């Protein structure tokens, strides 16, 4: 589970603190960095759960001499403040593929959705309109580059989705506009609207 990342890091950091102390160097703060949760697919534990895990690890490894803490929240602060609005440009049937329906949208790995690479960030998707029967698809970017496939697994869209419709990536306010290429294969970069 993701909380183990801090437990292990705090353990390792405590060893560094002790090594430094043996050499007469008193370290007094610890930077826990980023990684705090945003609302991607799957509900993250509440922040209190992260805090409890961090506090337990501090207690276990630092005891009474806990360091001051810094944190560097990135996506936790801004992801939910933005969305990426894409448009379907093509729906293709590929009968020999494991998932035969491919939906291509005009945002992709090179136009803001770099964090879908390896399917490591799974954005929640919204297709405007009343509930429609949906089924599995492969969701792809528009560039024909083999890396520009957003999701091959566990993604469903309305069965009748058609070019021109919107597919909205929710909680996409972090690492999207800033990660958009300027002109990959001649595709324009993601434009940003602030409201
Ligand atoms: C040094 C540093 N700290 C914190 C962050 C924030 O990370 P996240 O948005 O995953 O919480 C980043 C992200 O690039 C970073 O480079």
Coordinates of N, CA, C and O and ligand atoms in Angstrom, one line a residue:
X1 N 0.9 -1.2 0.0 CA 0.0 0.0 0.0 C 0.9 1.2 0.0 O 2.0 1.2 0.5
X2 N 0.3 2.3 -0.5 CA 1.1 3.5 -0.7 C 1.7 4.1 0.6 O 2.8 4.7 0.6
X3 N 1.0 3.9 1.7 CA 1.4 4.4 3.0 C 2.8 3.8 3.4 O 3.5 4.4 4.1
X4 N 3.1 2.6 2.9 CA 4.3 2.0 3.2 C 5.5 2.9 2.8 O 6.6 2.8 3.3
X5 N 5.3 3.6 1.7 CA 6.4 4.5 1.2 C 6.9 5.4 2.3 O 8.1 5.6 2.4
X6 N 6.0 6.0 3.0 CA 6.5 6.9 4.1 C 7.1 6.2 5.2 O 8.1 6.6 5.8
X7 N 6.5 5.0 5.6 CA 7.0 4.3 6.7 C 8.5 3.9 6.4 O 9.4 4.1 7.2
X8 N 8.7 3.4 5.2 CA 10.1 2.9 4.8 C 11.0 4.1 4.8 O 12.1 4.1 5.3
X9 N 10.5 5.2 4.2 CA 11.4 6.4 4.1 C 11.7 7.0 5.4 O 12.9 7.4 5.7
X10 N 10.8 7.0 6.3 CA 11.0 7.5 7.7 C 12.0 6.6 8.4 O 12.9 7.1 9.1
X11 N 11.9 5.3 8.2 CA 12.8 4.4 8.8 C 14.2 4.7 8.3 O 15.2 4.9 9.1
X12 N 14.4 4.8 7.0 CA 15.7 5.1 6.4 C 16.2 6.4 6.9 O 17.4 6.6 7.2
X13 N 15.4 7.4 6.9 CA 15.8 8.8 7.3 C 16.3 8.7 8.8 O 17.3 9.4 9.1
X14 N 15.6 7.9 9.6 CA 16.0 7.9 11.0 C 17.5 7.3 11.1 O 18.3 7.7 12.0
X15 N 17.8 6.4 10.2 CA 19.2 5.8 10.3 C 20.2 6.9 9.8 O 21.3 7.0 10.4
X16 N 19.8 7.7 8.9 CA 20.7 8.8 8.5 C 20.9 9.8 9.6 O 22.0 10.3 9.9
X17 N 19.8 10.1 10.3 CA 19.9 11.0 11.5 C 20.8 10.5 12.5 O 21.7 11.2 13.1
X18 N 20.7 9.2 12.8 CA 21.6 8.6 13.8 C 23.1 8.5 13.3 O 24.0 8.9 14.1
X19 N 23.3 8.2 12.1 CA 24.7 8.2 11.6 C 25.2 9.6 11.7 O 26.4 9.8 12.1
X20 N 24.5 10.6 11.3 CA 24.9 12.0 11.4 C 25.2 12.4 12.8 O 26.3 13.0 13.1
X21 N 24.3 12.0 13.7 CA 24.5 12.4 15.1 C 25.8 11.8 15.7 O 26.5 12.4 16.5
X22 N 26.1 10.5 15.3 CA 27.4 9.9 15.7 C 28.6 10.7 15.3 O 29.7 10.7 15.9
X23 N 28.4 11.5 14.2 CA 29.5 12.3 13.7 C 29.4 13.8 14.2 O 30.0 14.7 13.6
X24 N 28.5 14.0 15.1 CA 28.4 15.3 15.7 C 27.5 16.3 14.9 O 27.5 17.5 15.1
X25 N 26.8 15.7 14.0 CA 25.9 16.6 13.2 C 24.4 16.4 13.6 O 23.9 15.2 13.5
X26 N 23.8 17.4 14.1 CA 22.4 17.3 14.6 C 21.4 17.7 13.5 O 21.3 18.9 13.3
X27 N 20.8 16.7 12.9 CA 19.8 17.1 11.9 C 18.5 17.4 12.6 O 18.2 16.7 13.6
X28 N 17.8 18.4 12.2 CA 16.6 18.7 13.0 C 15.3 18.8 12.1 O 14.2 19.1 12.7
X29 N 15.4 18.6 10.8 CA 14.1 18.6 10.1 C 14.1 17.5 9.0 O 15.2 17.1 8.5
X30 N 12.9 17.0 8.7 CA 12.7 16.0 7.7 C 11.7 16.4 6.7 O 10.6 16.9 7.1
X31 N 12.1 16.3 5.4 CA 11.2 16.7 4.3 C 10.5 15.4 3.8 O 11.1 14.6 3.2
X32 N 9.2 15.4 4.0 CA 8.4 14.2 3.5 C 8.0 14.2 2.0 O 7.4 13.3 1.5
X33 N 8.3 15.3 1.4 CA 8.1 15.4 -0.1 C 6.6 15.4 -0.4 O 5.8 15.8 0.3
X34 N 6.4 14.9 -1.6 CA 5.0 14.9 -2.2 C 4.4 13.5 -2.2 O 4.9 12.7 -1.4
X35 N 3.3 13.4 -3.0 CA 2.7 12.1 -3.0 C 1.4 12.0 -2.3 O 0.7 11.0 -2.2
X36 N 1.0 13.1 -1.7 CA -0.3 13.2 -1.0 C -1.4 13.1 -2.0 O -1.3 13.5 -3.1
X37 N -2.6 12.5 -1.5 CA -3.5 12.0 -2.5 C -4.4 13.0 -3.2 O -4.7 14.1 -2.7
X38 N -4.8 12.7 -4.5 CA -5.8 13.4 -5.2 C -6.9 12.4 -5.5 O -6.8 11.2 -5.3
X39 N -8.0 13.0 -6.1 CA -9.2 12.1 -6.3 C -9.1 11.5 -7.7 O -9.9 11.9 -8.6
X40 N -8.2 10.5 -7.9 CA -8.2 9.8 -9.1 C -9.2 8.6 -8.9 O -9.8 8.5 -7.9
X41 N -9.2 7.7 -9.9 CA -10.1 6.5 -9.7 C -9.7 5.7 -8.5 O -8.5 5.5 -8.2
X42 N -10.7 5.2 -7.8 CA -10.4 4.6 -6.5 C -10.3 5.6 -5.4 O -9.5 6.6 -5.6
X43 N -11.0 5.5 -4.4 CA -11.0 6.5 -3.3 C -9.7 6.4 -2.5 O -9.5 5.3 -2.0
X44 N -8.9 7.4 -2.4 CA -7.8 7.3 -1.5 C -8.2 7.3 -0.1 O -9.2 7.8 0.3
X45 N -7.3 6.8 0.8 CA -7.6 6.9 2.2 C -7.7 8.4 2.6 O -7.1 9.3 1.9
X46 N -8.4 8.8 3.6 CA -8.4 10.2 4.0 C -7.0 10.6 4.5 O -6.2 9.8 4.9
X47 N -6.8 12.0 4.4 CA -5.5 12.5 4.8 C -5.1 12.1 6.2 O -3.9 11.8 6.5
X48 N -6.1 11.9 7.1 CA -5.8 11.5 8.5 C -5.1 10.2 8.5 O -4.3 9.9 9.4
X49 N -5.5 9.3 7.6 CA -4.9 8.0 7.6 C -3.4 8.1 7.2 O -2.5 7.4 7.8
X50 N -3.1 9.0 6.3 CA -1.7 9.3 5.9 C -1.0 9.8 7.2 O 0.1 9.4 7.5
X51 N -1.6 10.8 7.8 CA -1.0 11.4 9.0 C -0.7 10.4 10.1 O 0.3 10.4 10.7
X52 N -1.7 9.5 10.3 CA -1.6 8.5 11.4 C -0.4 7.6 11.0 O 0.4 7.2 11.9
X53 N -0.3 7.2 9.8 CA 0.8 6.3 9.4 C 2.2 7.0 9.6 O 3.1 6.4 10.1
X54 N 2.2 8.3 9.2 CA 3.5 9.1 9.3 C 3.8 9.2 10.8 O 5.0 9.0 11.2
X55 N 2.8 9.6 11.6 CA 3.1 9.8 13.0 C 3.5 8.5 13.7 O 4.4 8.5 14.5
X56 N 2.9 7.4 13.3 CA 3.3 6.1 13.9 C 4.7 5.8 13.6 O 5.5 5.3 14.4
X57 N 5.1 6.0 12.3 CA 6.5 5.7 11.9 C 7.5 6.7 12.6 O 8.6 6.2 13.0
X58 N 7.1 7.9 12.8 CA 8.0 8.9 13.5 C 8.2 8.4 14.9 O 9.3 8.4 15.4
X59 N 7.0 8.0 15.5 CA 7.1 7.5 16.9 C 8.0 6.3 17.0 O 8.9 6.2 17.9
X60 N 7.9 5.4 16.1 CA 8.6 4.1 16.1 C 10.1 4.4 15.9 O 11.0 3.8 16.6
X61 N 10.5 5.3 15.0 CA 11.9 5.4 14.6 C 12.6 6.6 15.2 O 13.8 6.6 15.2
X62 N 11.8 7.6 15.6 CA 12.5 8.8 16.2 C 12.2 8.9 17.7 O 12.8 9.7 18.4
X63 N 11.1 8.2 18.2 CA 10.8 8.3 19.6 C 10.5 9.7 20.0 O 9.8 10.5 19.3
X64 N 11.1 10.1 21.1 CA 10.9 11.4 21.7 C 11.5 12.5 20.9 O 11.2 13.7 21.0
X65 N 12.5 12.2 20.1 CA 13.3 13.3 19.4 C 12.8 13.4 17.9 O 13.6 13.2 17.0
X66 N 11.5 13.7 17.8 CA 11.0 13.8 16.4 C 11.5 15.1 15.7 O 11.6 16.1 16.4
X67 N 11.8 15.0 14.4 CA 12.3 16.2 13.7 C 11.1 17.1 13.4 O 10.0 16.6 13.4
X68 N 11.4 18.3 13.0 CA 10.4 19.2 12.4 C 10.1 18.6 11.0 O 11.0 18.0 10.4
X69 N 8.9 18.7 10.6 CA 8.5 18.1 9.3 C 8.2 19.2 8.2 O 7.6 20.2 8.5
X70 N 8.7 19.0 7.0 CA 8.3 19.7 5.9 C 7.5 18.8 5.0 O 7.8 17.6 4.9
X71 N 6.5 19.3 4.3 CA 5.8 18.5 3.3 C 5.7 19.3 2.0 O 5.8 20.6 2.1
X72 N 5.7 18.7 0.9 CA 5.6 19.4 -0.4 C 4.4 18.9 -1.2 O 4.6 18.2 -2.2
X73 N 3.2 19.2 -0.8 CA 2.0 18.7 -1.5 C 1.9 19.3 -2.9 O 2.0 20.6 -3.0
X74 N 1.8 18.6 -3.9 CA 1.6 19.1 -5.2 C 0.2 18.8 -5.7 O -0.7 19.6 -5.6
X75 N 0.0 17.5 -6.2 CA -1.3 17.2 -6.7 C -2.4 17.3 -5.7 O -3.6 17.5 -6.0
X76 N -2.1 17.1 -4.4 CA -3.1 17.2 -3.3 C -3.7 18.5 -3.4 O -4.9 18.7 -3.1
X77 N -2.9 19.6 -3.7 CA -3.4 20.9 -3.7 C -4.1 21.3 -5.0 O -5.1 22.1 -4.9
X78 N -3.7 20.8 -6.1 CA -4.2 21.4 -7.4 C -4.9 20.4 -8.3 O -5.6 20.8 -9.2
X79 N -4.7 19.1 -8.1 CA -5.3 18.2 -9.0 C -6.8 18.4 -9.2 O -7.4 18.4 -10.3
X80 N -7.5 18.5 -8.0 CA -9.0 18.6 -8.1 C -9.5 19.9 -8.7 O -10.6 20.1 -8.9
X81 N -8.5 20.8 -8.9 CA -8.9 22.2 -9.4 C -9.0 22.2 -10.9 O -9.3 23.3 -11.4
X82 N -8.6 21.2 -11.6 CA -8.6 21.2 -13.0 C -9.1 20.0 -13.7 O -9.2 18.9 -13.1
X83 N -9.6 20.2 -14.9 CA -10.0 19.0 -15.7 C -9.4 19.2 -17.1 O -9.0 20.2 -17.5
X84 N -9.3 18.0 -17.8 CA -8.9 18.1 -19.2 C -10.1 17.7 -20.1 O -10.7 16.6 -19.9
X85 N -10.5 18.6 -20.9 CA -11.7 18.3 -21.8 C -11.2 17.9 -23.1 O -10.5 18.7 -23.8
X86 N -11.5 16.6 -23.5 CA -11.0 16.1 -24.8 C -12.2 15.9 -25.7 O -13.4 15.8 -25.2
X87 N -11.9 15.7 -27.0 CA -13.0 15.4 -27.9 C -12.7 14.1 -28.6 O -11.5 13.8 -29.0
X88 N -13.7 13.2 -28.8 CA -13.5 12.0 -29.5 C -13.2 12.3 -31.0 O -14.0 13.1 -31.6
X89 N -12.1 11.8 -31.5 CA -11.8 12.0 -32.9 C -12.1 10.8 -33.8 O -12.2 10.9 -35.0
X90 N -12.1 9.6 -33.2 CA -12.3 8.4 -34.0 C -12.7 7.3 -33.0 O -12.2 7.2 -31.9
X91 N -13.6 6.4 -33.5 CA -13.9 5.2 -32.8 C -13.7 4.1 -33.8 O -14.2 4.1 -35.0
X92 N -12.8 3.1 -33.5 CA -12.4 2.1 -34.4 C -12.7 0.7 -33.8 O -12.6 0.5 -32.6
X93 N -13.0 -0.3 -34.6 CA -13.2 -1.7 -34.2 C -12.0 -2.4 -34.7 O -11.7 -2.4 -35.9
X94 N -11.3 -3.1 -33.7 CA -10.2 -3.9 -34.1 C -10.5 -5.3 -33.6 O -10.1 -5.7 -32.5
X95 N -11.1 -6.1 -34.4 CA -11.6 -7.4 -34.0 C -10.6 -8.4 -33.4 O -10.9 -9.3 -32.6
X96 N -9.4 -8.2 -33.8 CA -8.4 -9.2 -33.3 C -7.7 -8.8 -32.0 O -6.9 -9.5 -31.5
X97 N -8.1 -7.6 -31.5 CA -7.5 -7.2 -30.2 C -8.3 -7.7 -29.1 O -9.5 -8.0 -29.2
X98 N -7.7 -7.8 -27.9 CA -8.4 -8.3 -26.7 C -9.6 -7.4 -26.4 O -10.7 -7.9 -26.1
X99 N -9.4 -6.1 -26.4 CA -10.5 -5.2 -26.3 C -10.6 -4.5 -27.7 O -9.8 -3.8 -28.1
X100 N -11.7 -4.9 -28.5 CA -11.7 -4.5 -29.9 C -12.1 -3.0 -30.1 O -11.8 -2.5 -31.2
X101 N -12.8 -2.4 -29.2 CA -13.2 -1.0 -29.5 C -12.1 0.0 -29.0 O -11.8 0.1 -27.8
X102 N -11.6 0.8 -29.9 CA -10.6 1.8 -29.6 C -11.3 3.2 -29.8 O -11.9 3.5 -30.8
X103 N -11.2 4.0 -28.7 CA -11.7 5.3 -28.8 C -10.5 6.3 -28.8 O -9.7 6.2 -27.8
X104 N -10.4 7.1 -29.8 CA -9.3 8.0 -29.9 C -9.8 9.4 -29.5 O -10.8 9.9 -30.0
X105 N -9.1 10.1 -28.6 CA -9.4 11.5 -28.2 C -8.3 12.4 -28.6 O -7.1 12.0 -28.8
X106 N -8.6 13.7 -28.6 CA -7.6 14.6 -29.1 C -6.6 15.1 -27.9 O -5.8 16.0 -28.2
X107 N -6.7 14.5 -26.7 CA -5.7 14.8 -25.7 C -5.0 13.4 -25.5 O -5.6 12.4 -25.7
X108 N -3.7 13.5 -25.3 CA -3.0 12.2 -25.2 C -1.8 12.4 -24.3 O -1.6 13.4 -23.7
X109 N -1.0 11.3 -24.4 CA 0.3 11.3 -23.6 C 1.1 12.6 -23.9 O 1.8 13.1 -23.0
X110 N 1.1 13.1 -25.1 CA 1.9 14.2 -25.5 C 1.1 15.5 -25.4 O 1.7 16.6 -25.6
X111 N -0.1 15.5 -25.0 CA -0.9 16.7 -24.9 C -1.5 16.8 -23.5 O -2.7 16.9 -23.3
X112 N -0.7 16.6 -22.5 CA -1.1 16.8 -21.1 C -1.4 15.6 -20.3 O -1.5 15.7 -19.0
X113 N -1.6 14.4 -20.9 CA -1.9 13.3 -20.1 C -0.8 12.3 -19.9 O -0.9 11.1 -19.9
X114 N 0.4 12.9 -19.7 CA 1.6 12.1 -19.6 C 1.5 11.1 -18.4 O 2.1 10.0 -18.4
X115 N 0.8 11.5 -17.4 CA 0.8 10.7 -16.2 C -0.1 9.4 -16.3 O -0.1 8.6 -15.4
X116 N -0.8 9.3 -17.5 CA -1.4 8.0 -17.8 C -0.4 7.0 -18.2 O -0.8 5.8 -18.3
X117 N 0.8 7.4 -18.5 CA 1.8 6.5 -19.0 C 2.0 5.3 -18.0 O 2.1 5.5 -16.8
X118 N 1.9 4.1 -18.5 CA 1.9 2.9 -17.6 C 0.7 2.7 -16.8 O 0.6 1.9 -15.9
X119 N -0.3 3.5 -17.2 CA -1.6 3.5 -16.5 C -1.4 3.8 -15.0 O -2.2 3.3 -14.1
X120 N -0.4 4.6 -14.6 CA -0.1 4.7 -13.2 C -1.0 5.7 -12.6 O -1.3 5.6 -11.4
X121 N -1.5 6.7 -13.3 CA -2.5 7.6 -12.8 C -3.8 7.3 -13.6 O -3.8 7.4 -14.8
X122 N -4.8 7.0 -12.9 CA -6.1 6.6 -13.5 C -7.1 7.8 -13.2 O -7.7 7.8 -12.1
X123 N -7.2 8.7 -14.2 CA -8.2 9.7 -14.0 C -9.6 9.2 -14.1 O -9.9 8.2 -14.8
X124 N -10.5 9.8 -13.3 CA -11.9 9.5 -13.5 C -12.4 10.2 -14.7 O -12.0 11.3 -15.0
X125 N -13.2 9.5 -15.5 CA -13.7 10.0 -16.8 C -15.1 10.3 -16.7 O -15.9 9.7 -16.0
X126 N -15.5 11.4 -17.4 CA -16.9 11.8 -17.5 C -17.3 12.0 -18.9 O -16.6 12.8 -19.6
X127 N -18.4 11.4 -19.3 CA -18.9 11.7 -20.7 C -20.3 12.4 -20.4 O -21.1 11.8 -19.8
X128 N -20.4 13.6 -20.8 CA -21.6 14.4 -20.5 C -22.8 13.6 -21.1 O -22.7 13.0 -22.2
X129 N -24.0 13.8 -20.5 CA -25.2 13.2 -21.0 C -25.7 12.2 -20.0 O -25.0 11.8 -19.1
X130 N -27.0 11.8 -20.2 CA -27.6 10.8 -19.3 C -26.9 9.5 -19.4 O -26.2 9.2 -20.4
X131 N -27.1 8.7 -18.3 CA -26.4 7.4 -18.3 C -26.7 6.5 -19.5 O -27.9 6.4 -19.9
X132 N -25.7 6.0 -20.1 CA -25.9 5.2 -21.3 C -25.1 3.9 -21.0 O -24.1 3.8 -20.3
X133 N -25.6 2.8 -21.6 CA -24.9 1.5 -21.5 C -23.5 1.7 -21.9 O -23.2 2.3 -23.0
X134 N -22.5 1.1 -21.2 CA -21.1 1.3 -21.5 C -20.5 -0.1 -21.6 O -21.0 -1.1 -21.1
X135 N -19.3 -0.1 -22.2 CA -18.5 -1.3 -22.3 C -17.0 -1.0 -22.4 O -16.7 0.2 -22.6
X136 N -16.2 -2.0 -22.3 CA -14.8 -1.8 -22.3 C -14.2 -1.2 -23.6 O -14.7 -1.6 -24.7
X137 N -13.3 -0.3 -23.5 CA -12.6 0.3 -24.7 C -11.1 0.4 -24.4 O -10.7 0.3 -23.2
X138 N -10.4 0.6 -25.4 CA -9.0 1.1 -25.3 C -9.1 2.6 -25.5 O -9.7 3.0 -26.5
X139 N -8.6 3.4 -24.6 CA -8.7 4.8 -24.8 C -7.3 5.3 -25.3 O -6.3 5.1 -24.6
X140 N -7.3 6.0 -26.4 CA -6.0 6.3 -27.0 C -5.9 7.8 -27.3 O -6.9 8.5 -27.6
X141 N -4.7 8.3 -27.4 CA -4.5 9.7 -27.8 C -4.5 9.7 -29.4 O -4.6 8.6 -30.0
X142 N -4.3 10.9 -30.0 CA -4.5 11.0 -31.4 C -3.3 10.9 -32.3 O -3.4 10.9 -33.5
X143 N -2.1 10.6 -31.7 CA -0.9 10.9 -32.5 C -0.4 9.8 -33.3 O 0.6 10.0 -34.1
X144 N -0.9 8.6 -33.2 CA -0.4 7.4 -33.9 C 0.9 6.9 -33.3 O 1.5 5.9 -33.8
X145 N 1.5 7.6 -32.3 CA 2.7 7.1 -31.7 C 2.3 5.9 -30.8 O 1.3 6.0 -30.1
X146 N 3.1 4.8 -30.8 CA 2.6 3.6 -30.0 C 2.5 3.9 -28.6 O 1.8 3.1 -27.8
X147 N 3.3 4.8 -28.0 CA 3.2 5.1 -26.6 C 1.9 5.9 -26.3 O 1.6 6.1 -25.1
X148 N 1.2 6.4 -27.3 CA 0.1 7.4 -27.0 C -1.2 6.6 -26.8 O -2.2 6.9 -27.4
X149 N -1.1 5.6 -26.0 CA -2.3 4.9 -25.6 C -2.5 5.1 -24.1 O -1.6 4.9 -23.3
X150 N -3.7 5.7 -23.7 CA -3.9 6.1 -22.4 C -4.2 5.0 -21.4 O -3.6 4.7 -20.4
X151 N -5.3 4.2 -21.8 CA -5.7 3.1 -20.9 C -6.1 1.9 -21.8 O -6.9 2.0 -22.7
X152 N -5.5 0.8 -21.5 CA -6.0 -0.5 -22.1 C -6.8 -1.3 -21.2 O -7.4 -2.3 -21.6
X153 N -6.7 -1.0 -19.9 CA -7.4 -1.9 -18.9 C -8.4 -1.1 -18.1 O -8.2 0.1 -17.8
X154 N -9.5 -1.8 -17.8 CA -10.5 -1.3 -16.9 C -11.0 0.1 -17.2 O -11.1 1.0 -16.3
X155 N -11.3 0.3 -18.5 CA -11.9 1.6 -18.8 C -13.1 1.3 -19.7 O -13.0 0.5 -20.6
X156 N -14.2 2.0 -19.3 CA -15.5 1.8 -20.0 C -16.0 3.1 -20.5 O -15.9 4.1 -19.7
X157 N -16.6 3.1 -21.7 CA -17.2 4.3 -22.2 C -18.5 3.9 -22.8 O -18.7 2.7 -23.1
X158 N -19.5 4.9 -23.0 CA -20.7 4.5 -23.6 C -20.5 3.8 -25.0 O -19.7 4.2 -25.8
X159 N -21.4 2.8 -25.2 CA -21.2 1.9 -26.4 C -21.4 2.7 -27.6 O -20.9 2.4 -28.7
X160 N -22.3 3.8 -27.6 CA -22.6 4.5 -28.8 C -21.8 5.8 -28.9 O -22.1 6.7 -29.6
X161 N -20.7 5.9 -28.1 CA -19.9 7.2 -28.2 C -19.4 7.4 -29.6 O -19.1 6.4 -30.3
X162 N -19.4 8.7 -30.0 CA -19.1 9.0 -31.4 C -18.2 10.2 -31.5 O -18.1 11.0 -30.6
X163 N -17.5 10.3 -32.6 CA -16.6 11.5 -32.8 C -17.4 12.8 -32.6 O -18.6 12.9 -32.9
X164 N -16.7 13.7 -31.9 CA -17.3 15.0 -31.6 C -17.8 15.1 -30.2 O -18.0 16.2 -29.6
X165 N -18.0 13.9 -29.5 CA -18.4 13.9 -28.1 C -17.2 14.2 -27.2 O -16.0 14.0 -27.5
X166 N -17.5 14.8 -26.0 CA -16.5 15.1 -25.0 C -16.2 13.9 -24.1 O -17.1 13.2 -23.7
X167 N -14.9 13.7 -23.8 CA -14.5 12.8 -22.7 C -13.7 13.7 -21.8 O -12.7 14.3 -22.2
X168 N -14.2 13.8 -20.6 CA -13.6 14.7 -19.6 C -12.8 14.0 -18.6 O -13.3 13.0 -18.0
X169 N -11.5 14.4 -18.4 CA -10.7 13.7 -17.4 C -10.7 14.6 -16.2 O -10.4 15.8 -16.2
X170 N -11.3 14.0 -15.1 CA -11.5 14.8 -13.8 C -10.2 14.8 -13.0 O -9.3 13.9 -13.1
X171 N -10.2 15.7 -12.1 CA -9.0 15.9 -11.2 C -7.7 15.9 -12.0 O -6.7 15.2 -11.6
X172 N -7.7 16.7 -13.0 CA -6.5 16.7 -13.9 C -5.8 18.0 -13.8 O -5.2 18.5 -14.8
X173 N -5.8 18.6 -12.7 CA -5.2 20.0 -12.5 C -3.7 19.9 -12.3 O -3.0 21.0 -12.2
X174 N -3.1 18.7 -12.1 CA -1.7 18.6 -11.8 C -0.9 17.9 -13.0 O -1.4 16.9 -13.4
X175 N 0.1 18.5 -13.4 CA 1.0 17.9 -14.4 C 0.3 17.6 -15.7 O 0.5 16.5 -16.3
X176 N -0.5 18.5 -16.1 CA -1.2 18.3 -17.4 C -0.8 19.4 -18.4 O 0.0 19.2 -19.3
X177 N -1.2 20.7 -18.1 CA -0.8 21.7 -19.0 C 0.7 21.9 -19.0 O 1.4 22.1 -20.1
X178 N 1.3 21.7 -17.8 CA 2.8 21.8 -17.7 C 3.5 20.7 -18.4 O 4.7 20.9 -18.8
X179 N 2.9 19.6 -18.6 CA 3.6 18.4 -19.2 C 3.2 18.3 -20.7 O 3.6 17.3 -21.4
X180 N 2.4 19.2 -21.2 CA 2.0 19.1 -22.6 C 3.2 19.5 -23.5 O 3.8 20.5 -23.3
X181 N 3.4 18.7 -24.6 CA 4.5 19.1 -25.5 C 4.1 20.3 -26.3 O 2.9 20.6 -26.4
X182 N 5.1 20.9 -26.9 CA 4.7 22.2 -27.6 C 4.2 21.9 -29.0 O 3.4 22.7 -29.5
X183 N 4.5 20.8 -29.6 CA 4.1 20.6 -31.0 C 4.4 19.2 -31.5 O 4.7 18.9 -32.6
X184 N 4.2 18.2 -30.6 CA 4.5 16.8 -31.0 C 3.8 16.3 -32.2 O 2.6 16.4 -32.3
X185 N 4.6 15.9 -33.2 CA 4.0 15.4 -34.5 C 3.0 16.4 -35.1 O 2.1 16.1 -35.8
X186 N 3.3 17.7 -34.8 CA 2.4 18.8 -35.3 C 1.1 19.0 -34.6 O 0.3 19.8 -35.0
X187 N 0.9 18.3 -33.5 CA -0.3 18.5 -32.7 C -0.1 19.7 -31.8 O 0.9 19.8 -31.1
X188 N -1.1 20.6 -31.7 CA -0.9 21.8 -30.9 C -0.9 21.4 -29.4 O -1.5 20.3 -29.0
X189 N -0.3 22.2 -28.5 CA -0.3 21.9 -27.1 C -1.7 22.1 -26.5 O -2.6 22.7 -27.1
X190 N -1.8 21.6 -25.3 CA -3.1 21.7 -24.5 C -3.3 23.2 -24.3 O -2.3 23.9 -23.8
X191 N -4.4 23.7 -24.5 CA -4.7 25.1 -24.1 C -5.3 25.2 -22.7 O -5.9 24.2 -22.3
X192 N -5.0 26.2 -22.0 CA -5.4 26.3 -20.6 C -6.4 27.5 -20.4 O -6.1 28.6 -20.9
X193 N -7.5 27.2 -19.8 CA -8.5 28.3 -19.5 C -8.6 28.4 -18.0 O -8.9 27.3 -17.3
X194 N -8.5 29.5 -17.4 CA -8.6 29.7 -16.0 C -10.0 30.4 -15.7 O -10.3 31.4 -16.4
X195 N -10.8 29.8 -14.9 CA -12.1 30.4 -14.6 C -12.2 30.7 -13.1 O -11.5 30.1 -12.3
Ligands
LIG1 C1 10.6 17.9 -5.2 C2 9.1 17.7 -5.3 N1 8.4 17.7 -4.2 C3 7.0 17.5 -4.3 C4 6.4 17.3 -5.5 C5 4.9 17.1 -5.6 O1 4.6 15.8 -5.9 P1 3.1 15.3 -5.9 O2 2.3 16.2 -6.8 O3 3.1 13.9 -6.4 O4 2.6 15.3 -4.5 C6 7.2 17.2 -6.7 C7 6.6 16.9 -8.0 O5 7.2 17.0 -9.0 C8 8.6 17.4 -6.6 O6 9.4 17.3 -7.7

